[in-house]
PDB file of C-alpha atoms in Angstrom:
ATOM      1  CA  UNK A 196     161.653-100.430  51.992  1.00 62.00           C
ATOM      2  CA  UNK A 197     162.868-103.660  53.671  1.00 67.00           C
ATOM      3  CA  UNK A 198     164.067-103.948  57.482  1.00 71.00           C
ATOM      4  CA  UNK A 199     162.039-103.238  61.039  1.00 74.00           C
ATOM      5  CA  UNK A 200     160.852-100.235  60.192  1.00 75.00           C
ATOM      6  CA  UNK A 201     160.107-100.450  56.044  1.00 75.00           C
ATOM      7  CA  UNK A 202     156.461-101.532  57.249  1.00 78.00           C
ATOM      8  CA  UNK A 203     155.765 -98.291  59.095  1.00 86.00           C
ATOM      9  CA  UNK A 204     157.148 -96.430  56.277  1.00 86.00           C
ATOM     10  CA  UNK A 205     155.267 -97.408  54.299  1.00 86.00           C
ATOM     11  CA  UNK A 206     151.668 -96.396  56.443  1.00 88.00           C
ATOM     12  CA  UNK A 207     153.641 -93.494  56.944  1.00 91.00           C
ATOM     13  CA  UNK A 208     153.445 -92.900  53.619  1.00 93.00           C
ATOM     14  CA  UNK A 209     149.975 -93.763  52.413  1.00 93.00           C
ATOM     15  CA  UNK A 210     148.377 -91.997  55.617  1.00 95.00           C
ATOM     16  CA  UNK A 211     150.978 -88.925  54.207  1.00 97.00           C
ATOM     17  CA  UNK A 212     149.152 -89.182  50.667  1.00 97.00           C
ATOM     18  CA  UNK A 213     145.467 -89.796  51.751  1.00 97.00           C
ATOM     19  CA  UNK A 214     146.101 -86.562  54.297  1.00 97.00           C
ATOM     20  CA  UNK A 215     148.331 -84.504  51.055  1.00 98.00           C
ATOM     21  CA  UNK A 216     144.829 -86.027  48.928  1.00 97.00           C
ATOM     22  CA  UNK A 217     142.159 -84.333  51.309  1.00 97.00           C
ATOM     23  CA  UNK A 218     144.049 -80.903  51.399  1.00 97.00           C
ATOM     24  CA  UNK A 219     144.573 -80.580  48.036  1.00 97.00           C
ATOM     25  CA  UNK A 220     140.890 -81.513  47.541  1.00 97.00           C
ATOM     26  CA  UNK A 221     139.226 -79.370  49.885  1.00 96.00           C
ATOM     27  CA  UNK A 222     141.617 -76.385  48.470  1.00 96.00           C
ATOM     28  CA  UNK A 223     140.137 -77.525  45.100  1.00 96.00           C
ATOM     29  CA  UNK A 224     136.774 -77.112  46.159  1.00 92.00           C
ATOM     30  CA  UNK A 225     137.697 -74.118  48.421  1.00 91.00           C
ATOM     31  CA  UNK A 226     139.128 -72.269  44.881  1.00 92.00           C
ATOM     32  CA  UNK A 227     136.649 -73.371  42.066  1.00 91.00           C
ATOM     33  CA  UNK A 228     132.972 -72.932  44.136  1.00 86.00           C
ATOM     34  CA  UNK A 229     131.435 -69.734  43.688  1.00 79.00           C
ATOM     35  CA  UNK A 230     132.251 -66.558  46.235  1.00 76.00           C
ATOM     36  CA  UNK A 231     128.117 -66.139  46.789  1.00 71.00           C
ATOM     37  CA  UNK A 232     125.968 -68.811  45.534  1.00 69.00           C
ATOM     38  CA  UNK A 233     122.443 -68.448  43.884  1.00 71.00           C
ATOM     39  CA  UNK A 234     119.890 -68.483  47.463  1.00 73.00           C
ATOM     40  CA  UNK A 235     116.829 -69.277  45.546  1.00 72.00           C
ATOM     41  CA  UNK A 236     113.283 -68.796  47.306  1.00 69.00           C
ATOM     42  CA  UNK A 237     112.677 -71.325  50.029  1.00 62.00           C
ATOM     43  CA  UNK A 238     115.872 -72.863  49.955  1.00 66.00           C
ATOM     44  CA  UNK A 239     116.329 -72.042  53.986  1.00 66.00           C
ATOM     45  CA  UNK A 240     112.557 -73.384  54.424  1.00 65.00           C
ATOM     46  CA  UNK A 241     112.375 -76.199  56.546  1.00 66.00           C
ATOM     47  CA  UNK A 242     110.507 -78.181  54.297  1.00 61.00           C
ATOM     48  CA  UNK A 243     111.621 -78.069  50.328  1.00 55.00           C
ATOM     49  CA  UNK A 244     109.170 -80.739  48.879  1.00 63.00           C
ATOM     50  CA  UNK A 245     107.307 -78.142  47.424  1.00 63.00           C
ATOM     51  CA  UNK A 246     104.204 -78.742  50.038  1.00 67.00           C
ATOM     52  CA  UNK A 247     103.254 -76.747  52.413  1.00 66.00           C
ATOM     53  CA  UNK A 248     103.400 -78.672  55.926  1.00 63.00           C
ATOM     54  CA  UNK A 249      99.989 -79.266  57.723  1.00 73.00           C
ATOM     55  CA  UNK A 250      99.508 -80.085  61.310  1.00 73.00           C
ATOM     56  CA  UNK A 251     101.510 -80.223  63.809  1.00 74.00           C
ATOM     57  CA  UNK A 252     105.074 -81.675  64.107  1.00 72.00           C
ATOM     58  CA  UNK A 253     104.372 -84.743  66.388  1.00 77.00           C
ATOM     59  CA  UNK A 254     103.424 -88.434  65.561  1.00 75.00           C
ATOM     60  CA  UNK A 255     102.741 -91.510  66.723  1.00 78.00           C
ATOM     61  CA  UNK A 256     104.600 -94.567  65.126  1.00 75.00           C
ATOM     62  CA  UNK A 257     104.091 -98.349  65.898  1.00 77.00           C
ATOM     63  CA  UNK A 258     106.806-100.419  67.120  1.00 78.00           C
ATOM     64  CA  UNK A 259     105.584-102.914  65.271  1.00 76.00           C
ATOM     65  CA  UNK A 260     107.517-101.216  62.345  1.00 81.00           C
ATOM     66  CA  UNK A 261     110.912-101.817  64.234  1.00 83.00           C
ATOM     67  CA  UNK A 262     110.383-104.892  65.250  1.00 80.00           C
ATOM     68  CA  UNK A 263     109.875-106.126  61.444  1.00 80.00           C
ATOM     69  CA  UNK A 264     113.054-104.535  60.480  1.00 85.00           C
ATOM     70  CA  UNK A 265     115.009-106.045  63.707  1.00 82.00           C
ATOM     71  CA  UNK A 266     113.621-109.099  62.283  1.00 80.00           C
ATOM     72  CA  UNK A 267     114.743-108.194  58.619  1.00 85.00           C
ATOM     73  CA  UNK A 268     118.241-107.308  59.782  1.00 86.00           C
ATOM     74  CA  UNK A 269     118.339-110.615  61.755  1.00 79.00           C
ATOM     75  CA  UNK A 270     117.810-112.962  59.265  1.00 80.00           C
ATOM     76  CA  UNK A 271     119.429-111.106  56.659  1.00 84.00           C
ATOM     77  CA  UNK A 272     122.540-111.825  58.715  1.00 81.00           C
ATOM     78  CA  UNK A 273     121.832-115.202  58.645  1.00 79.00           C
ATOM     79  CA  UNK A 274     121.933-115.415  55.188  1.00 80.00           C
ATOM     80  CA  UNK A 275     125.034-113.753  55.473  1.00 83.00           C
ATOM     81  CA  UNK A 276     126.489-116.355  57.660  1.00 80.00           C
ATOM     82  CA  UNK A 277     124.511-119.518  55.994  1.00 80.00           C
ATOM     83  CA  UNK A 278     125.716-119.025  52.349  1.00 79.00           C
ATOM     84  CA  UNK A 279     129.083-118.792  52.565  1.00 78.00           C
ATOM     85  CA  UNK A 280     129.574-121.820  55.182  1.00 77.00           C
ATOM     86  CA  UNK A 281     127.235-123.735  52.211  1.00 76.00           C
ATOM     87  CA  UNK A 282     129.883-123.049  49.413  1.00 77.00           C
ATOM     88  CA  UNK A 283     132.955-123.958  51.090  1.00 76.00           C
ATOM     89  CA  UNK A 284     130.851-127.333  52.398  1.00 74.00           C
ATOM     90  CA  UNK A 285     131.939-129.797  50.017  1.00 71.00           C
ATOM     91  CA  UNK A 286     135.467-128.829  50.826  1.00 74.00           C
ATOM     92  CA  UNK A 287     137.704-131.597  52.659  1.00 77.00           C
ATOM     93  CA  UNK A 288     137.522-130.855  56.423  1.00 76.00           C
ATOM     94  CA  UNK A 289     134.513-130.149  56.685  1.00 74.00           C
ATOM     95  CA  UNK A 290     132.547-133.047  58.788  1.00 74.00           C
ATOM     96  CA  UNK A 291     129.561-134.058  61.394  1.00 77.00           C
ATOM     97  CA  UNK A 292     130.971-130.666  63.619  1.00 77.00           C
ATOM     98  CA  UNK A 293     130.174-128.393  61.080  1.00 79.00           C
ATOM     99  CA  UNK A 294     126.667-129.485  60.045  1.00 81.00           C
ATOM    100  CA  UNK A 295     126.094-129.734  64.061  1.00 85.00           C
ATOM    101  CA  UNK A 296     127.592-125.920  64.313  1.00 82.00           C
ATOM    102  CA  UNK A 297     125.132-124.665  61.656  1.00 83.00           C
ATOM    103  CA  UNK A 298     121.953-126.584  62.795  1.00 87.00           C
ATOM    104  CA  UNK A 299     122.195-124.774  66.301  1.00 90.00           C
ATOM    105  CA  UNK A 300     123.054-121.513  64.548  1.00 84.00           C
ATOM    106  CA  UNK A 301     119.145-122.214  62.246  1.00 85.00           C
ATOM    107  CA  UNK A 302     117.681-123.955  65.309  1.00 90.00           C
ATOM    108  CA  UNK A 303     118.678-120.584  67.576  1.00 86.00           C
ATOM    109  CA  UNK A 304     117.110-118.180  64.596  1.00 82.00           C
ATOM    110  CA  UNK A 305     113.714-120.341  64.331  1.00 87.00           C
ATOM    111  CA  UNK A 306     113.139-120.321  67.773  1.00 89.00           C
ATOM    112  CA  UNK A 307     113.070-116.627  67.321  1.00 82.00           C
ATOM    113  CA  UNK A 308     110.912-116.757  64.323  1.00 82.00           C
ATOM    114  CA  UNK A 309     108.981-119.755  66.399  1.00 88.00           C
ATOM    115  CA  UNK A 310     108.942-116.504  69.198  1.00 86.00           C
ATOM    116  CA  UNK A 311     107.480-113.900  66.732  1.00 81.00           C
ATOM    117  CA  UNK A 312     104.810-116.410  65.082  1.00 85.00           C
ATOM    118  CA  UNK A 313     103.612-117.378  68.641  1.00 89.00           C
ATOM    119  CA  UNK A 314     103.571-113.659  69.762  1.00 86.00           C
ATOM    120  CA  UNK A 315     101.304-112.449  66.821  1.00 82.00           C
ATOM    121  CA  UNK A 316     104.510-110.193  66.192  1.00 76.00           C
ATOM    122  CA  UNK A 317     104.185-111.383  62.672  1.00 74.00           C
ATOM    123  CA  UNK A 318     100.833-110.472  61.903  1.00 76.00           C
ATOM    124  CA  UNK A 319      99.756-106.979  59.887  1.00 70.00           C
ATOM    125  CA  UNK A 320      96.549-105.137  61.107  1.00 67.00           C
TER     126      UNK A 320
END
């Protein structure tokens, strides 16, 4: 498929075999699954753990529970940008710029962490 259009064929194609894929698979599943499944007892109960639920339905959670996984999250992504830009380092191209461009990026997330520690955010009670 060469030319203009031999691109769009192409998508055309795969997006025609991903959407022939799904209906032969849901026909699949449609044919082989049973005509009335097994309903054991308490399988439409609300709670299946095999406890019986006590109390009532409301409670109270700290937000100091998000804001350690906001933190989590944040400098998990950090890691995510730091490790790569420290393996391609060494590489030729790489100069004064990029070391400056990285330092603000750390400087920016321990002023956050700087934030947190000063805030007693950081502390477990």
């Amino acid at each position: 498929m060469t030319g203009y259009l031999g691109s769009y064929a192409t998508l055309g194609l795969l997006l025609l075999a991903g959407v022939l894929f799904l209906a032969v698979a849901f026909t699949a599943n449609r044919v082989l699954r049973p005509a009335r499944p097994a309903d054991p007892p308490g399988k439409r109960a609300s709670y299946e753990c095999g406890l019986d639920p006590v109390g009532g339905d409301w409670a109270q959670m700290q937000i100091r529970y998000y804001v350690y996984a906001y933190l989590y999250v944040l400098f998990a992504v950090e890691a995510v940008f730091l490790f790569p830009w420290a393996v391609i380092f060494d590489r030729p191209g790489f100069g004064l710029v990029t070391v400056v461009e990285m330092a603000i990026f750390v400087g920016v997330l321990a002023l956050g962490l700087l934030y947190a520690w000063r805030r007693d955010i950081l502390r477990w009670t």
